Amino acid sequence: MQKTDQAILSQGSWAVEGVLTVTFPTAACLLTARMAFGARAISPASPAFQVVVNGFLVGVLVFAARRWRSAGLLTAAVVLTVGMLGFAPGASARVAVHTIVLMIALTGIVFVNARLLPRPSRPSFWRTFLAWAAVSIALYFLAGMLLLLLFRAAEVAPFLRLYARLSTALGLGLALGFALRGRLAPVFCRGTA
């Protein structure tokens, strides 16, 4: 009976962990997107909406990376990419390339932060915040630069400004989300482990 109870508590702990790992970055990205773009952040037709969606995707990828290691991260990235392309049945090759490039950037952000950087037993709010912000802003902006080179935007300056704003909003949102998650997760997970 005790083994069964422990297994149930362990699964409950992973469920709580998963909810927190997805909810905190999604909510924080929504907040930073609203601050950077206003009401456009919640409009699916706006480029700003991708900040919120990317917060959710990164949360799922981080959970997969923590739960199932690098293989889980790669599997989740492929499944999410195929799922997104499946939801856009009339999408052009351009949309597919755009989606793939950005998913590679998001997967890279997660790989660096969740797999490469050391996770101390007692994470520091500011260390977590700075790591997520720096890596996220840099990799997402580089993905934007790659898209600029691939698609040769008619006007370079507005495209760069947009990706600078998107990268900053995403980076700060992920940084805030994971720093808060690191600080508050032990409070939420006490009764489940």
Short mmCIF file of N, CA and C in Angstrom, two decimals:
data_model
loop_
_atom_site.label_atom_id
_atom_site.label_comp_id
_atom_site.label_asym_id
_atom_site.label_seq_id
_atom_site.Cartn_x
_atom_site.Cartn_y
_atom_site.Cartn_z
N MET A 1 0.82 -1.19 0.00
CA MET A 1 0.00 0.00 0.00
C MET A 1 0.86 1.26 0.00
N GLN A 2 1.98 1.24 0.75
CA GLN A 2 2.82 2.41 0.82
C GLN A 2 3.47 2.72 -0.52
N LYS A 3 3.86 1.69 -1.28
CA LYS A 3 4.45 1.92 -2.60
C LYS A 3 3.44 2.59 -3.52
N THR A 4 2.19 2.15 -3.45
CA THR A 4 1.15 2.75 -4.27
C THR A 4 0.95 4.21 -3.88
N ASP A 5 0.90 4.50 -2.59
CA ASP A 5 0.74 5.88 -2.13
C ASP A 5 1.90 6.75 -2.60
N GLN A 6 3.12 6.22 -2.51
CA GLN A 6 4.29 6.98 -2.96
C GLN A 6 4.22 7.23 -4.46
N ALA A 7 3.80 6.23 -5.22
CA ALA A 7 3.70 6.41 -6.67
C ALA A 7 2.67 7.47 -7.01
N ILE A 8 1.54 7.47 -6.30
CA ILE A 8 0.50 8.47 -6.54
C ILE A 8 1.01 9.86 -6.18
N LEU A 9 1.68 9.98 -5.04
CA LEU A 9 2.24 11.27 -4.65
C LEU A 9 3.30 11.74 -5.62
N SER A 10 4.12 10.81 -6.12
CA SER A 10 5.15 11.16 -7.09
C SER A 10 4.51 11.68 -8.37
N GLN A 11 3.47 11.00 -8.84
CA GLN A 11 2.78 11.46 -10.05
C GLN A 11 2.11 12.81 -9.80
N GLY A 12 1.54 12.99 -8.62
CA GLY A 12 0.93 14.27 -8.28
C GLY A 12 1.96 15.38 -8.27
N SER A 13 3.16 15.06 -7.78
CA SER A 13 4.25 16.04 -7.76
C SER A 13 4.62 16.44 -9.18
N TRP A 14 4.72 15.47 -10.09
CA TRP A 14 5.05 15.77 -11.48
C TRP A 14 3.95 16.58 -12.15
N ALA A 15 2.71 16.29 -11.78
CA ALA A 15 1.59 17.06 -12.35
C ALA A 15 1.67 18.51 -11.91
N VAL A 16 1.89 18.72 -10.62
CA VAL A 16 2.02 20.09 -10.11
C VAL A 16 3.21 20.78 -10.75
N GLU A 17 4.33 20.06 -10.82
CA GLU A 17 5.54 20.59 -11.46
C GLU A 17 5.26 20.99 -12.90
N GLY A 18 4.55 20.15 -13.64
CA GLY A 18 4.22 20.45 -15.03
C GLY A 18 3.35 21.68 -15.16
N VAL A 19 2.33 21.78 -14.33
CA VAL A 19 1.44 22.94 -14.37
C VAL A 19 2.21 24.22 -14.07
N LEU A 20 3.06 24.19 -13.05
CA LEU A 20 3.84 25.37 -12.70
C LEU A 20 4.84 25.73 -13.79
N THR A 21 5.47 24.72 -14.37
CA THR A 21 6.49 24.94 -15.40
C THR A 21 5.89 25.54 -16.67
N VAL A 22 4.65 25.27 -16.94
CA VAL A 22 4.00 25.84 -18.12
C VAL A 22 3.29 27.16 -17.77
N THR A 23 2.65 27.22 -16.63
CA THR A 23 1.84 28.39 -16.27
C THR A 23 2.67 29.64 -16.01
N PHE A 24 3.75 29.52 -15.23
CA PHE A 24 4.54 30.70 -14.88
C PHE A 24 5.12 31.42 -16.10
N PRO A 25 5.82 30.73 -17.02
CA PRO A 25 6.35 31.46 -18.18
C PRO A 25 5.26 31.97 -19.12
N THR A 26 4.16 31.22 -19.24
CA THR A 26 3.07 31.69 -20.10
C THR A 26 2.48 32.99 -19.56
N ALA A 27 2.18 33.00 -18.27
CA ALA A 27 1.59 34.20 -17.66
C ALA A 27 2.57 35.38 -17.69
N ALA A 28 3.84 35.12 -17.42
CA ALA A 28 4.83 36.20 -17.44
C ALA A 28 5.03 36.73 -18.86
N CYS A 29 5.01 35.86 -19.85
CA CYS A 29 5.12 36.31 -21.25
C CYS A 29 3.90 37.12 -21.66
N LEU A 30 2.73 36.73 -21.18
CA LEU A 30 1.53 37.51 -21.44
C LEU A 30 1.69 38.92 -20.85
N LEU A 31 2.20 38.99 -19.64
CA LEU A 31 2.41 40.28 -18.98
C LEU A 31 3.41 41.14 -19.75
N THR A 32 4.56 40.58 -20.12
CA THR A 32 5.55 41.39 -20.83
C THR A 32 5.08 41.76 -22.23
N ALA A 33 4.34 40.87 -22.88
CA ALA A 33 3.81 41.19 -24.21
C ALA A 33 2.78 42.31 -24.13
N ARG A 34 1.95 42.28 -23.10
CA ARG A 34 0.96 43.37 -22.91
C ARG A 34 1.67 44.69 -22.66
N MET A 35 2.75 44.64 -21.87
CA MET A 35 3.49 45.87 -21.59
C MET A 35 4.18 46.39 -22.85
N ALA A 36 4.71 45.51 -23.68
CA ALA A 36 5.46 45.93 -24.87
C ALA A 36 4.56 46.26 -26.06
N PHE A 37 3.43 45.56 -26.18
CA PHE A 37 2.61 45.69 -27.38
C PHE A 37 1.17 46.11 -27.12
N GLY A 38 0.77 46.21 -25.87
CA GLY A 38 -0.61 46.57 -25.55
C GLY A 38 -1.57 45.44 -25.85
N ALA A 39 -2.78 45.81 -26.24
CA ALA A 39 -3.84 44.83 -26.48
C ALA A 39 -3.53 43.91 -27.65
N ARG A 40 -2.62 44.30 -28.53
CA ARG A 40 -2.26 43.44 -29.67
C ARG A 40 -1.67 42.11 -29.21
N ALA A 41 -1.16 42.06 -27.97
CA ALA A 41 -0.53 40.84 -27.46
C ALA A 41 -1.51 39.69 -27.35
N ILE A 42 -2.80 39.98 -27.26
CA ILE A 42 -3.78 38.89 -27.14
C ILE A 42 -4.56 38.67 -28.42
N SER A 43 -4.12 39.29 -29.50
CA SER A 43 -4.76 39.10 -30.80
C SER A 43 -3.95 38.10 -31.62
N PRO A 44 -4.54 36.94 -31.96
CA PRO A 44 -3.80 35.94 -32.74
C PRO A 44 -3.30 36.47 -34.09
N ALA A 45 -3.88 37.55 -34.60
CA ALA A 45 -3.44 38.10 -35.88
C ALA A 45 -2.19 38.96 -35.74
N SER A 46 -1.81 39.30 -34.53
CA SER A 46 -0.66 40.17 -34.29
C SER A 46 0.62 39.37 -34.10
N PRO A 47 1.75 39.90 -34.60
CA PRO A 47 3.02 39.23 -34.33
C PRO A 47 3.33 39.14 -32.83
N ALA A 48 2.79 40.06 -32.04
CA ALA A 48 3.04 40.08 -30.60
C ALA A 48 2.46 38.85 -29.90
N PHE A 49 1.44 38.25 -30.49
CA PHE A 49 0.81 37.08 -29.88
C PHE A 49 1.78 35.91 -29.76
N GLN A 50 2.80 35.90 -30.65
CA GLN A 50 3.75 34.80 -30.58
C GLN A 50 4.54 34.80 -29.28
N VAL A 51 4.66 35.93 -28.61
CA VAL A 51 5.36 35.98 -27.33
C VAL A 51 4.62 35.11 -26.31
N VAL A 52 3.30 35.23 -26.28
CA VAL A 52 2.49 34.46 -25.34
C VAL A 52 2.53 32.97 -25.71
N VAL A 53 2.36 32.67 -26.97
CA VAL A 53 2.40 31.28 -27.43
C VAL A 53 3.77 30.67 -27.15
N ASN A 54 4.82 31.45 -27.40
CA ASN A 54 6.17 30.94 -27.16
C ASN A 54 6.43 30.71 -25.68
N GLY A 55 5.84 31.51 -24.81
CA GLY A 55 5.94 31.27 -23.37
C GLY A 55 5.37 29.91 -23.01
N PHE A 56 4.21 29.59 -23.60
CA PHE A 56 3.59 28.28 -23.38
C PHE A 56 4.47 27.16 -23.93
N LEU A 57 4.95 27.33 -25.18
CA LEU A 57 5.77 26.29 -25.81
C LEU A 57 7.05 26.03 -25.02
N VAL A 58 7.70 27.09 -24.57
CA VAL A 58 8.93 26.92 -23.80
C VAL A 58 8.63 26.21 -22.48
N GLY A 59 7.51 26.53 -21.85
CA GLY A 59 7.13 25.82 -20.63
C GLY A 59 6.98 24.33 -20.87
N VAL A 60 6.32 23.96 -21.94
CA VAL A 60 6.16 22.54 -22.28
C VAL A 60 7.52 21.90 -22.57
N LEU A 61 8.36 22.61 -23.31
CA LEU A 61 9.69 22.07 -23.63
C LEU A 61 10.55 21.89 -22.38
N VAL A 62 10.47 22.85 -21.46
CA VAL A 62 11.25 22.73 -20.22
C VAL A 62 10.76 21.55 -19.40
N PHE A 63 9.45 21.39 -19.30
CA PHE A 63 8.92 20.25 -18.56
C PHE A 63 9.41 18.94 -19.18
N ALA A 64 9.36 18.85 -20.51
CA ALA A 64 9.83 17.63 -21.18
C ALA A 64 11.32 17.41 -20.94
N ALA A 65 12.10 18.49 -20.96
CA ALA A 65 13.55 18.36 -20.75
C ALA A 65 13.87 17.93 -19.32
N ARG A 66 13.11 18.42 -18.37
CA ARG A 66 13.36 18.05 -16.97
C ARG A 66 12.85 16.65 -16.66
N ARG A 67 11.76 16.28 -17.27
CA ARG A 67 11.14 14.99 -16.97
C ARG A 67 11.82 13.84 -17.71
N TRP A 68 12.16 14.07 -19.00
CA TRP A 68 12.68 12.99 -19.83
C TRP A 68 14.04 13.30 -20.46
N ARG A 69 14.72 14.28 -19.95
CA ARG A 69 16.07 14.64 -20.41
C ARG A 69 16.06 15.16 -21.85
N SER A 70 17.20 15.07 -22.51
CA SER A 70 17.35 15.65 -23.86
C SER A 70 16.47 14.95 -24.90
N ALA A 71 16.28 13.64 -24.75
CA ALA A 71 15.41 12.92 -25.69
C ALA A 71 13.98 13.43 -25.60
N GLY A 72 13.52 13.72 -24.38
CA GLY A 72 12.18 14.26 -24.20
C GLY A 72 12.05 15.65 -24.80
N LEU A 73 13.11 16.45 -24.65
CA LEU A 73 13.10 17.80 -25.24
C LEU A 73 13.00 17.72 -26.75
N LEU A 74 13.81 16.88 -27.36
CA LEU A 74 13.79 16.75 -28.81
C LEU A 74 12.45 16.20 -29.30
N THR A 75 11.93 15.20 -28.63
CA THR A 75 10.63 14.63 -29.01
C THR A 75 9.52 15.66 -28.89
N ALA A 76 9.50 16.40 -27.78
CA ALA A 76 8.48 17.43 -27.59
C ALA A 76 8.59 18.52 -28.65
N ALA A 77 9.82 18.90 -28.99
CA ALA A 77 10.01 19.94 -30.01
C ALA A 77 9.47 19.49 -31.36
N VAL A 78 9.76 18.25 -31.73
CA VAL A 78 9.28 17.73 -33.01
C VAL A 78 7.76 17.63 -33.01
N VAL A 79 7.19 17.09 -31.93
CA VAL A 79 5.72 16.93 -31.85
C VAL A 79 5.04 18.31 -31.90
N LEU A 80 5.56 19.27 -31.16
CA LEU A 80 4.95 20.61 -31.17
C LEU A 80 5.07 21.27 -32.54
N THR A 81 6.21 21.10 -33.20
CA THR A 81 6.39 21.68 -34.53
C THR A 81 5.42 21.07 -35.53
N VAL A 82 5.33 19.76 -35.53
CA VAL A 82 4.39 19.07 -36.44
C VAL A 82 2.96 19.48 -36.11
N GLY A 83 2.64 19.59 -34.82
CA GLY A 83 1.30 20.02 -34.42
C GLY A 83 0.97 21.42 -34.91
N MET A 84 1.92 22.34 -34.77
CA MET A 84 1.67 23.71 -35.24
C MET A 84 1.51 23.76 -36.75
N LEU A 85 2.32 23.00 -37.46
CA LEU A 85 2.18 22.97 -38.91
C LEU A 85 0.87 22.29 -39.32
N GLY A 86 0.42 21.33 -38.52
CA GLY A 86 -0.85 20.66 -38.80
C GLY A 86 -2.05 21.58 -38.60
N PHE A 87 -1.93 22.55 -37.68
CA PHE A 87 -3.01 23.49 -37.44
C PHE A 87 -3.08 24.57 -38.52
N ALA A 88 -2.09 24.62 -39.37
CA ALA A 88 -2.07 25.59 -40.46
C ALA A 88 -2.08 24.82 -41.78
N PRO A 89 -3.21 24.16 -42.11
CA PRO A 89 -3.23 23.26 -43.26
C PRO A 89 -2.94 23.95 -44.59
N GLY A 90 -3.30 25.21 -44.73
CA GLY A 90 -3.05 25.91 -45.99
C GLY A 90 -1.77 26.71 -45.95
N ALA A 91 -0.89 26.40 -45.01
CA ALA A 91 0.33 27.19 -44.84
C ALA A 91 1.30 26.96 -45.99
N SER A 92 1.99 28.01 -46.33
CA SER A 92 2.97 27.94 -47.40
C SER A 92 4.29 27.38 -46.87
N ALA A 93 5.21 27.15 -47.77
CA ALA A 93 6.55 26.70 -47.38
C ALA A 93 7.23 27.77 -46.53
N ARG A 94 6.92 29.01 -46.80
CA ARG A 94 7.49 30.13 -46.03
C ARG A 94 7.05 30.05 -44.56
N VAL A 95 5.77 29.77 -44.33
CA VAL A 95 5.26 29.65 -42.96
C VAL A 95 5.91 28.44 -42.27
N ALA A 96 6.08 27.35 -43.01
CA ALA A 96 6.71 26.16 -42.44
C ALA A 96 8.16 26.46 -42.04
N VAL A 97 8.91 27.13 -42.90
CA VAL A 97 10.30 27.47 -42.58
C VAL A 97 10.35 28.40 -41.38
N HIS A 98 9.47 29.39 -41.36
CA HIS A 98 9.38 30.34 -40.24
C HIS A 98 9.14 29.60 -38.93
N THR A 99 8.18 28.69 -38.95
CA THR A 99 7.84 27.91 -37.75
C THR A 99 9.02 27.05 -37.31
N ILE A 100 9.66 26.40 -38.24
CA ILE A 100 10.78 25.52 -37.91
C ILE A 100 11.95 26.31 -37.33
N VAL A 101 12.28 27.45 -37.94
CA VAL A 101 13.39 28.28 -37.44
C VAL A 101 13.10 28.74 -36.02
N LEU A 102 11.89 29.22 -35.77
CA LEU A 102 11.57 29.71 -34.42
C LEU A 102 11.51 28.57 -33.41
N MET A 103 11.05 27.39 -33.81
CA MET A 103 11.05 26.25 -32.88
C MET A 103 12.47 25.78 -32.57
N ILE A 104 13.36 25.88 -33.54
CA ILE A 104 14.76 25.55 -33.27
C ILE A 104 15.32 26.54 -32.25
N ALA A 105 14.98 27.82 -32.40
CA ALA A 105 15.45 28.83 -31.44
C ALA A 105 14.89 28.56 -30.05
N LEU A 106 13.60 28.25 -29.96
CA LEU A 106 12.99 27.97 -28.66
C LEU A 106 13.59 26.72 -28.02
N THR A 107 13.84 25.71 -28.83
CA THR A 107 14.45 24.49 -28.32
C THR A 107 15.88 24.77 -27.85
N GLY A 108 16.60 25.61 -28.58
CA GLY A 108 17.93 26.01 -28.17
C GLY A 108 17.92 26.77 -26.85
N ILE A 109 16.96 27.66 -26.69
CA ILE A 109 16.81 28.41 -25.44
C ILE A 109 16.63 27.43 -24.27
N VAL A 110 15.76 26.47 -24.46
CA VAL A 110 15.48 25.50 -23.40
C VAL A 110 16.70 24.62 -23.16
N PHE A 111 17.35 24.16 -24.24
CA PHE A 111 18.50 23.29 -24.08
C PHE A 111 19.60 23.98 -23.27
N VAL A 112 19.89 25.23 -23.60
CA VAL A 112 20.94 25.95 -22.88
C VAL A 112 20.54 26.16 -21.42
N ASN A 113 19.32 26.62 -21.18
CA ASN A 113 18.91 26.95 -19.82
C ASN A 113 18.58 25.73 -18.96
N ALA A 114 17.94 24.74 -19.52
CA ALA A 114 17.50 23.59 -18.72
C ALA A 114 18.48 22.43 -18.72
N ARG A 115 19.35 22.34 -19.72
CA ARG A 115 20.25 21.20 -19.80
C ARG A 115 21.72 21.58 -19.64
N LEU A 116 22.17 22.71 -20.20
CA LEU A 116 23.58 23.04 -20.15
C LEU A 116 23.99 23.82 -18.90
N LEU A 117 23.20 24.82 -18.55
CA LEU A 117 23.55 25.62 -17.38
C LEU A 117 23.29 24.81 -16.11
N PRO A 118 24.19 24.90 -15.15
CA PRO A 118 23.99 24.13 -13.92
C PRO A 118 22.78 24.62 -13.14
N ARG A 119 22.08 23.66 -12.53
CA ARG A 119 20.92 24.00 -11.69
C ARG A 119 21.31 23.79 -10.23
N PRO A 120 21.61 24.88 -9.53
CA PRO A 120 21.98 24.71 -8.12
C PRO A 120 20.79 24.21 -7.32
N SER A 121 21.06 23.57 -6.18
CA SER A 121 19.98 23.03 -5.35
C SER A 121 19.08 24.15 -4.83
N ARG A 122 19.65 25.31 -4.62
CA ARG A 122 18.85 26.46 -4.18
C ARG A 122 19.04 27.58 -5.20
N PRO A 123 18.17 27.65 -6.20
CA PRO A 123 18.39 28.62 -7.28
C PRO A 123 18.25 30.07 -6.80
N SER A 124 19.08 30.91 -7.37
CA SER A 124 19.03 32.33 -7.09
C SER A 124 18.06 32.98 -8.07
N PHE A 125 17.16 33.83 -7.56
CA PHE A 125 16.18 34.51 -8.41
C PHE A 125 16.89 35.28 -9.51
N TRP A 126 17.90 36.07 -9.15
CA TRP A 126 18.55 36.94 -10.13
C TRP A 126 19.42 36.16 -11.10
N ARG A 127 20.08 35.11 -10.65
CA ARG A 127 20.88 34.30 -11.56
C ARG A 127 19.97 33.63 -12.59
N THR A 128 18.86 33.08 -12.12
CA THR A 128 17.89 32.46 -13.03
C THR A 128 17.35 33.49 -14.00
N PHE A 129 16.96 34.65 -13.48
CA PHE A 129 16.40 35.72 -14.31
C PHE A 129 17.39 36.13 -15.40
N LEU A 130 18.62 36.42 -15.02
CA LEU A 130 19.62 36.90 -15.98
C LEU A 130 19.97 35.84 -17.02
N ALA A 131 20.08 34.58 -16.59
CA ALA A 131 20.40 33.50 -17.54
C ALA A 131 19.30 33.35 -18.58
N TRP A 132 18.05 33.27 -18.12
CA TRP A 132 16.94 33.11 -19.06
C TRP A 132 16.82 34.33 -19.97
N ALA A 133 16.96 35.52 -19.43
CA ALA A 133 16.82 36.74 -20.24
C ALA A 133 17.90 36.79 -21.31
N ALA A 134 19.16 36.62 -20.92
CA ALA A 134 20.26 36.74 -21.87
C ALA A 134 20.18 35.70 -22.99
N VAL A 135 19.99 34.45 -22.61
CA VAL A 135 19.95 33.38 -23.61
C VAL A 135 18.74 33.54 -24.53
N SER A 136 17.58 33.85 -23.96
CA SER A 136 16.35 33.95 -24.74
C SER A 136 16.40 35.12 -25.72
N ILE A 137 16.82 36.27 -25.24
CA ILE A 137 16.90 37.45 -26.11
C ILE A 137 17.89 37.20 -27.24
N ALA A 138 19.05 36.67 -26.92
CA ALA A 138 20.07 36.45 -27.94
C ALA A 138 19.64 35.44 -28.99
N LEU A 139 19.16 34.28 -28.56
CA LEU A 139 18.81 33.23 -29.53
C LEU A 139 17.58 33.59 -30.36
N TYR A 140 16.60 34.22 -29.73
CA TYR A 140 15.39 34.57 -30.50
C TYR A 140 15.69 35.68 -31.50
N PHE A 141 16.54 36.63 -31.11
CA PHE A 141 16.91 37.69 -32.05
C PHE A 141 17.74 37.10 -33.20
N LEU A 142 18.63 36.16 -32.89
CA LEU A 142 19.39 35.50 -33.96
C LEU A 142 18.47 34.75 -34.93
N ALA A 143 17.42 34.14 -34.39
CA ALA A 143 16.44 33.48 -35.26
C ALA A 143 15.76 34.51 -36.16
N GLY A 144 15.45 35.68 -35.60
CA GLY A 144 14.87 36.76 -36.41
C GLY A 144 15.82 37.21 -37.51
N MET A 145 17.12 37.29 -37.18
CA MET A 145 18.12 37.67 -38.20
C MET A 145 18.19 36.61 -39.31
N LEU A 146 18.11 35.34 -38.92
CA LEU A 146 18.12 34.27 -39.91
C LEU A 146 16.90 34.37 -40.82
N LEU A 147 15.74 34.65 -40.22
CA LEU A 147 14.52 34.83 -41.03
C LEU A 147 14.67 36.02 -41.98
N LEU A 148 15.30 37.08 -41.51
CA LEU A 148 15.55 38.25 -42.36
C LEU A 148 16.41 37.86 -43.56
N LEU A 149 17.45 37.08 -43.32
CA LEU A 149 18.32 36.65 -44.41
C LEU A 149 17.60 35.69 -45.36
N LEU A 150 16.79 34.79 -44.81
CA LEU A 150 16.08 33.81 -45.65
C LEU A 150 15.01 34.45 -46.52
N PHE A 151 14.27 35.39 -45.93
CA PHE A 151 13.11 35.94 -46.64
C PHE A 151 13.34 37.32 -47.22
N ARG A 152 14.49 37.92 -46.94
CA ARG A 152 14.85 39.23 -47.51
C ARG A 152 13.71 40.23 -47.38
N ALA A 153 13.43 40.64 -46.14
CA ALA A 153 12.36 41.60 -45.88
C ALA A 153 12.60 42.87 -46.68
N ALA A 154 11.49 43.45 -47.15
CA ALA A 154 11.58 44.66 -47.97
C ALA A 154 12.19 45.81 -47.18
N GLU A 155 11.80 45.94 -45.94
CA GLU A 155 12.33 47.00 -45.08
C GLU A 155 13.02 46.37 -43.89
N VAL A 156 14.32 46.52 -43.82
CA VAL A 156 15.12 45.86 -42.81
C VAL A 156 14.93 46.48 -41.43
N ALA A 157 14.96 47.80 -41.34
CA ALA A 157 14.89 48.47 -40.03
C ALA A 157 13.62 48.13 -39.25
N PRO A 158 12.43 48.21 -39.86
CA PRO A 158 11.22 47.83 -39.10
C PRO A 158 11.22 46.36 -38.67
N PHE A 159 11.75 45.49 -39.51
CA PHE A 159 11.83 44.07 -39.18
C PHE A 159 12.74 43.86 -37.97
N LEU A 160 13.89 44.52 -37.98
CA LEU A 160 14.83 44.40 -36.86
C LEU A 160 14.24 44.97 -35.57
N ARG A 161 13.54 46.09 -35.69
CA ARG A 161 12.90 46.67 -34.50
C ARG A 161 11.84 45.72 -33.94
N LEU A 162 11.04 45.13 -34.82
CA LEU A 162 10.02 44.19 -34.38
C LEU A 162 10.66 43.00 -33.65
N TYR A 163 11.69 42.41 -34.25
CA TYR A 163 12.31 41.26 -33.60
C TYR A 163 13.07 41.63 -32.34
N ALA A 164 13.57 42.85 -32.27
CA ALA A 164 14.20 43.31 -31.02
C ALA A 164 13.14 43.39 -29.92
N ARG A 165 11.97 43.94 -30.25
CA ARG A 165 10.89 44.02 -29.26
C ARG A 165 10.36 42.64 -28.90
N LEU A 166 10.16 41.78 -29.90
CA LEU A 166 9.68 40.42 -29.62
C LEU A 166 10.68 39.65 -28.77
N SER A 167 11.96 39.76 -29.10
CA SER A 167 13.00 39.05 -28.35
C SER A 167 13.08 39.54 -26.92
N THR A 168 13.00 40.84 -26.75
CA THR A 168 13.08 41.41 -25.40
C THR A 168 11.87 41.02 -24.57
N ALA A 169 10.67 41.13 -25.15
CA ALA A 169 9.46 40.75 -24.41
C ALA A 169 9.49 39.27 -24.06
N LEU A 170 9.90 38.44 -25.01
CA LEU A 170 9.98 36.99 -24.74
C LEU A 170 11.04 36.70 -23.68
N GLY A 171 12.22 37.28 -23.84
CA GLY A 171 13.30 37.03 -22.90
C GLY A 171 12.96 37.45 -21.49
N LEU A 172 12.39 38.64 -21.35
CA LEU A 172 12.02 39.11 -20.01
C LEU A 172 10.86 38.30 -19.43
N GLY A 173 9.92 37.91 -20.30
CA GLY A 173 8.80 37.09 -19.83
C GLY A 173 9.26 35.72 -19.34
N LEU A 174 10.11 35.06 -20.14
CA LEU A 174 10.63 33.76 -19.72
C LEU A 174 11.48 33.89 -18.46
N ALA A 175 12.28 34.93 -18.41
CA ALA A 175 13.15 35.15 -17.25
C ALA A 175 12.31 35.33 -15.98
N LEU A 176 11.31 36.18 -16.07
CA LEU A 176 10.44 36.42 -14.91
C LEU A 176 9.68 35.15 -14.55
N GLY A 177 9.14 34.47 -15.55
CA GLY A 177 8.36 33.26 -15.31
C GLY A 177 9.17 32.17 -14.63
N PHE A 178 10.37 31.90 -15.13
CA PHE A 178 11.16 30.82 -14.54
C PHE A 178 11.82 31.23 -13.23
N ALA A 179 12.13 32.51 -13.06
CA ALA A 179 12.66 32.96 -11.77
C ALA A 179 11.58 32.85 -10.68
N LEU A 180 10.36 33.25 -11.01
CA LEU A 180 9.26 33.11 -10.05
C LEU A 180 8.92 31.65 -9.80
N ARG A 181 8.93 30.86 -10.84
CA ARG A 181 8.66 29.43 -10.69
C ARG A 181 9.69 28.79 -9.76
N GLY A 182 10.95 29.13 -9.95
CA GLY A 182 11.99 28.59 -9.10
C GLY A 182 11.83 29.00 -7.64
N ARG A 183 11.34 30.20 -7.44
CA ARG A 183 11.15 30.70 -6.08
C ARG A 183 9.89 30.13 -5.44
N LEU A 184 8.82 29.99 -6.22
CA LEU A 184 7.52 29.60 -5.64
C LEU A 184 7.19 28.12 -5.75
N ALA A 185 7.86 27.37 -6.62
CA ALA A 185 7.55 25.95 -6.79
C ALA A 185 7.66 25.16 -5.50
N PRO A 186 8.69 25.40 -4.66
CA PRO A 186 8.74 24.63 -3.41
C PRO A 186 7.52 24.86 -2.51
N VAL A 187 6.94 26.04 -2.58
CA VAL A 187 5.74 26.33 -1.78
C VAL A 187 4.56 25.51 -2.29
N PHE A 188 4.40 25.44 -3.60
CA PHE A 188 3.28 24.71 -4.19
C PHE A 188 3.45 23.20 -4.11
N CYS A 189 4.69 22.73 -4.15
CA CYS A 189 4.96 21.28 -4.21
C CYS A 189 5.14 20.63 -2.85
N ARG A 190 5.07 21.36 -1.77
CA ARG A 190 5.30 20.79 -0.43
C ARG A 190 4.40 19.61 -0.12
N GLY A 191 3.13 19.74 -0.38
CA GLY A 191 2.18 18.69 0.00
C GLY A 191 2.11 17.55 -0.98
N THR A 192 2.80 17.63 -2.11
CA THR A 192 2.67 16.59 -3.12
C THR A 192 3.84 15.62 -3.16
N ALA A 193 4.91 15.94 -2.47
CA ALA A 193 6.08 15.04 -2.55
C ALA A 193 6.27 14.26 -1.28
#
